[in-house]
Amino acid sequence: MEKAEMRVRNKFHRLTNCQLAVDTGKKMKFSLVGVAGSDIEAGNKKLTLALVWQLMRYHIIKFLSSLSVGGKQVTDADIIAWCNGKAASVPGGRQISSFSDPEMPLACYHIVCSQRTLSLASLTNRC
C-alpha cells in the first residue's frame, strides 16, 4: 500500500496525497464518481465534502457496529428505525423513510428537541 507524503514540499506532493485519499476511498467502496485528487487539491468544496461525508458515515457505522450486541453490522435501515422510534415518542414527531427523505431535517429537529427536553426534565427532577 502506498504511503502519504508526510513532508509536503510542493504542489506535486499535495496532489499525490489527495489522489491517495481518493483512491483509498474508492477501495473502501465510496461513491466518488468524477472525483480526483486534483479536485481536492484545488479546493473544490463540493467534491471535498463528498469524500469527507462518506468518511464520516463510514466511521459512524463502524462505531455503532462496535457498540451493537454481538458486533452486528449496523445498516441504514437500523438507523432509520431508531430515528422513527425516537420521533414517535415526540408529539408531532415525523417519520422518515430514507436519508434522502425531505422530512429528514424536521425529523432530526424533533429528535434533538425531545432529547433536550428529556435532559432538562431529568435535571429539574433532581433539584
PDB file of C-alpha atoms in Angstrom:
ATOM      1  CA  MET A   1       0.000   0.000   0.000  1.00  0.00           C
ATOM      2  CA  GLU A   2       1.255   3.424  -0.931  1.00  0.00           C
ATOM      3  CA  LYS A   3       2.011   5.830   1.901  1.00  0.00           C
ATOM      4  CA  ALA A   4       1.197   9.505   2.126  1.00  0.00           C
ATOM      5  CA  GLU A   5       3.973  12.036   1.784  1.00  0.00           C
ATOM      6  CA  MET A   6       4.454  13.365   5.317  1.00  0.00           C
ATOM      7  CA  ARG A   7       6.765  16.224   4.345  1.00  0.00           C
ATOM      8  CA  VAL A   8       4.741  18.029   1.748  1.00  0.00           C
ATOM      9  CA  ARG A   9       7.140  20.362  -0.037  1.00  0.00           C
ATOM     10  CA  ASN A  10       5.271  21.281  -3.190  1.00  0.00           C
ATOM     11  CA  LYS A  11       2.056  21.030  -5.176  1.00  0.00           C
ATOM     12  CA  PHE A  12       3.057  17.626  -6.570  1.00  0.00           C
ATOM     13  CA  HIS A  13       3.237  16.140  -3.046  1.00  0.00           C
ATOM     14  CA  ARG A  14      -0.141  17.672  -2.145  1.00  0.00           C
ATOM     15  CA  LEU A  15      -1.663  16.284  -5.337  1.00  0.00           C
ATOM     16  CA  THR A  16      -0.193  12.834  -4.701  1.00  0.00           C
ATOM     17  CA  ASN A  17      -1.620  12.775  -1.153  1.00  0.00           C
ATOM     18  CA  CYS A  18      -5.044  13.935  -2.352  1.00  0.00           C
ATOM     19  CA  GLN A  19      -5.104  11.283  -5.066  1.00  0.00           C
ATOM     20  CA  LEU A  20      -4.118   8.662  -2.483  1.00  0.00           C
ATOM     21  CA  ALA A  21      -7.109   9.741  -0.351  1.00  0.00           C
ATOM     22  CA  VAL A  22      -9.471   9.416  -3.332  1.00  0.00           C
ATOM     23  CA  ASP A  23      -8.029   6.035  -4.349  1.00  0.00           C
ATOM     24  CA  THR A  24      -8.368   4.755  -0.777  1.00  0.00           C
ATOM     25  CA  GLY A  25     -11.988   5.949  -0.705  1.00  0.00           C
ATOM     26  CA  LYS A  26     -12.711   4.074  -3.928  1.00  0.00           C
ATOM     27  CA  LYS A  27     -11.150   0.906  -2.472  1.00  0.00           C
ATOM     28  CA  MET A  28     -13.491   1.322   0.504  1.00  0.00           C
ATOM     29  CA  LYS A  29     -16.418   1.359  -1.977  1.00  0.00           C
ATOM     30  CA  PHE A  30     -17.222   5.061  -1.534  1.00  0.00           C
ATOM     31  CA  SER A  31     -19.183   6.685  -4.345  1.00  0.00           C
ATOM     32  CA  LEU A  32     -16.553   9.025  -5.769  1.00  0.00           C
ATOM     33  CA  VAL A  33     -17.570   9.207  -9.407  1.00  0.00           C
ATOM     34  CA  GLY A  34     -15.886  12.177 -11.048  1.00  0.00           C
ATOM     35  CA  VAL A  35     -13.730  12.975  -8.003  1.00  0.00           C
ATOM     36  CA  ALA A  36      -9.983  13.172  -8.490  1.00  0.00           C
ATOM     37  CA  GLY A  37      -7.119  14.192  -6.262  1.00  0.00           C
ATOM     38  CA  SER A  38      -6.720  17.361  -8.320  1.00  0.00           C
ATOM     39  CA  ASP A  39     -10.268  18.401  -7.333  1.00  0.00           C
ATOM     40  CA  ILE A  40      -9.433  18.062  -3.641  1.00  0.00           C
ATOM     41  CA  GLU A  41      -6.067  19.808  -4.068  1.00  0.00           C
ATOM     42  CA  ALA A  42      -7.735  22.656  -5.989  1.00  0.00           C
ATOM     43  CA  GLY A  43     -10.146  23.175  -3.089  1.00  0.00           C
ATOM     44  CA  ASN A  44     -13.387  22.102  -4.789  1.00  0.00           C
ATOM     45  CA  LYS A  45     -15.702  22.275  -1.764  1.00  0.00           C
ATOM     46  CA  LYS A  46     -18.482  20.098  -3.176  1.00  0.00           C
ATOM     47  CA  LEU A  47     -16.208  17.219  -4.156  1.00  0.00           C
ATOM     48  CA  THR A  48     -14.142  17.508  -0.980  1.00  0.00           C
ATOM     49  CA  LEU A  49     -17.342  17.283   1.085  1.00  0.00           C
ATOM     50  CA  ALA A  50     -18.392  14.237  -0.938  1.00  0.00           C
ATOM     51  CA  LEU A  51     -15.294  12.454   0.329  1.00  0.00           C
ATOM     52  CA  VAL A  52     -15.476  13.828   3.882  1.00  0.00           C
ATOM     53  CA  TRP A  53     -19.157  12.922   4.401  1.00  0.00           C
ATOM     54  CA  GLN A  54     -18.557   9.375   3.223  1.00  0.00           C
ATOM     55  CA  LEU A  55     -15.578   9.072   5.580  1.00  0.00           C
ATOM     56  CA  MET A  56     -17.752  10.309   8.447  1.00  0.00           C
ATOM     57  CA  ARG A  57     -20.560   7.908   7.561  1.00  0.00           C
ATOM     58  CA  TYR A  58     -18.102   5.004   7.366  1.00  0.00           C
ATOM     59  CA  HIS A  59     -16.694   5.894  10.789  1.00  0.00           C
ATOM     60  CA  ILE A  60     -20.138   6.274  12.393  1.00  0.00           C
ATOM     61  CA  ILE A  61     -21.345   2.932  11.008  1.00  0.00           C
ATOM     62  CA  LYS A  62     -18.189   1.193  12.288  1.00  0.00           C
ATOM     63  CA  PHE A  63     -18.545   2.876  15.682  1.00  0.00           C
ATOM     64  CA  LEU A  64     -22.229   1.973  16.054  1.00  0.00           C
ATOM     65  CA  SER A  65     -21.485  -1.593  14.941  1.00  0.00           C
ATOM     66  CA  SER A  66     -18.846  -1.885  17.663  1.00  0.00           C
ATOM     67  CA  LEU A  67     -21.483  -0.866  20.236  1.00  0.00           C
ATOM     68  CA  SER A  68     -24.145  -3.260  18.956  1.00  0.00           C
ATOM     69  CA  VAL A  69     -24.933  -6.555  20.612  1.00  0.00           C
ATOM     70  CA  GLY A  70     -22.705  -9.254  19.187  1.00  0.00           C
ATOM     71  CA  GLY A  71     -20.943  -6.774  16.890  1.00  0.00           C
ATOM     72  CA  LYS A  72     -23.827  -6.870  14.369  1.00  0.00           C
ATOM     73  CA  GLN A  73     -23.241  -4.608  11.376  1.00  0.00           C
ATOM     74  CA  VAL A  74     -25.492  -1.553  11.685  1.00  0.00           C
ATOM     75  CA  THR A  75     -27.352  -0.650   8.491  1.00  0.00           C
ATOM     76  CA  ASP A  76     -29.148   2.447   7.243  1.00  0.00           C
ATOM     77  CA  ALA A  77     -32.433   0.659   7.946  1.00  0.00           C
ATOM     78  CA  ASP A  78     -31.400   0.175  11.595  1.00  0.00           C
ATOM     79  CA  ILE A  79     -30.584   3.862  11.984  1.00  0.00           C
ATOM     80  CA  ILE A  80     -33.836   4.942  10.305  1.00  0.00           C
ATOM     81  CA  ALA A  81     -35.847   2.561  12.514  1.00  0.00           C
ATOM     82  CA  TRP A  82     -34.149   4.046  15.605  1.00  0.00           C
ATOM     83  CA  CYS A  83     -34.885   7.605  14.422  1.00  0.00           C
ATOM     84  CA  ASN A  84     -38.512   6.748  13.702  1.00  0.00           C
ATOM     85  CA  GLY A  85     -38.841   5.151  17.134  1.00  0.00           C
ATOM     86  CA  LYS A  86     -37.478   8.290  18.791  1.00  0.00           C
ATOM     87  CA  ALA A  87     -39.671  10.540  16.629  1.00  0.00           C
ATOM     88  CA  ALA A  88     -42.773   8.504  17.523  1.00  0.00           C
ATOM     89  CA  SER A  89     -42.280   9.390  21.193  1.00  0.00           C
ATOM     90  CA  VAL A  90     -42.411  13.120  20.415  1.00  0.00           C
ATOM     91  CA  PRO A  91     -45.728  14.898  19.822  1.00  0.00           C
ATOM     92  CA  GLY A  92     -45.776  15.814  16.131  1.00  0.00           C
ATOM     93  CA  GLY A  93     -42.669  13.714  15.506  1.00  0.00           C
ATOM     94  CA  ARG A  94     -42.135  12.991  11.843  1.00  0.00           C
ATOM     95  CA  GLN A  95     -41.247   9.631  10.332  1.00  0.00           C
ATOM     96  CA  ILE A  96     -38.654   9.228   7.583  1.00  0.00           C
ATOM     97  CA  SER A  97     -38.246   6.508   5.003  1.00  0.00           C
ATOM     98  CA  SER A  98     -34.630   7.179   3.959  1.00  0.00           C
ATOM     99  CA  PHE A  99     -31.766   9.597   4.485  1.00  0.00           C
ATOM    100  CA  SER A 100     -32.838  11.475   1.355  1.00  0.00           C
ATOM    101  CA  ASP A 101     -36.404  11.915   2.647  1.00  0.00           C
ATOM    102  CA  PRO A 102     -37.476  15.584   2.503  1.00  0.00           C
ATOM    103  CA  GLU A 103     -38.809  15.216   6.077  1.00  0.00           C
ATOM    104  CA  MET A 104     -35.314  14.390   7.352  1.00  0.00           C
ATOM    105  CA  PRO A 105     -34.396  17.868   8.687  1.00  0.00           C
ATOM    106  CA  LEU A 106     -37.697  18.166  10.586  1.00  0.00           C
ATOM    107  CA  ALA A 107     -37.441  14.633  11.955  1.00  0.00           C
ATOM    108  CA  CYS A 108     -33.913  15.303  13.226  1.00  0.00           C
ATOM    109  CA  TYR A 109     -35.089  18.566  14.782  1.00  0.00           C
ATOM    110  CA  HIS A 110     -37.850  16.767  16.702  1.00  0.00           C
ATOM    111  CA  ILE A 111     -35.449  14.102  17.948  1.00  0.00           C
ATOM    112  CA  VAL A 112     -32.924  16.695  19.136  1.00  0.00           C
ATOM    113  CA  CYS A 113     -35.667  18.724  20.834  1.00  0.00           C
ATOM    114  CA  SER A 114     -37.034  15.635  22.577  1.00  0.00           C
ATOM    115  CA  GLN A 115     -33.575  14.708  23.861  1.00  0.00           C
ATOM    116  CA  ARG A 116     -33.042  18.224  25.198  1.00  0.00           C
ATOM    117  CA  THR A 117     -36.479  18.244  26.809  1.00  0.00           C
ATOM    118  CA  LEU A 118     -35.791  14.898  28.474  1.00  0.00           C
ATOM    119  CA  SER A 119     -32.398  16.164  29.692  1.00  0.00           C
ATOM    120  CA  LEU A 120     -33.949  19.327  31.134  1.00  0.00           C
ATOM    121  CA  ALA A 121     -36.724  17.315  32.783  1.00  0.00           C
ATOM    122  CA  SER A 122     -34.245  14.982  34.439  1.00  0.00           C
ATOM    123  CA  LEU A 123     -32.221  17.953  35.722  1.00  0.00           C
ATOM    124  CA  THR A 124     -35.377  19.610  37.041  1.00  0.00           C
ATOM    125  CA  ASN A 125     -36.442  16.418  38.822  1.00  0.00           C
ATOM    126  CA  ARG A 126     -33.106  16.238  40.639  1.00  0.00           C
ATOM    127  CA  CYS A 127     -33.444  19.733  42.128  1.00  0.00           C
TER     128      CYS A 127
END
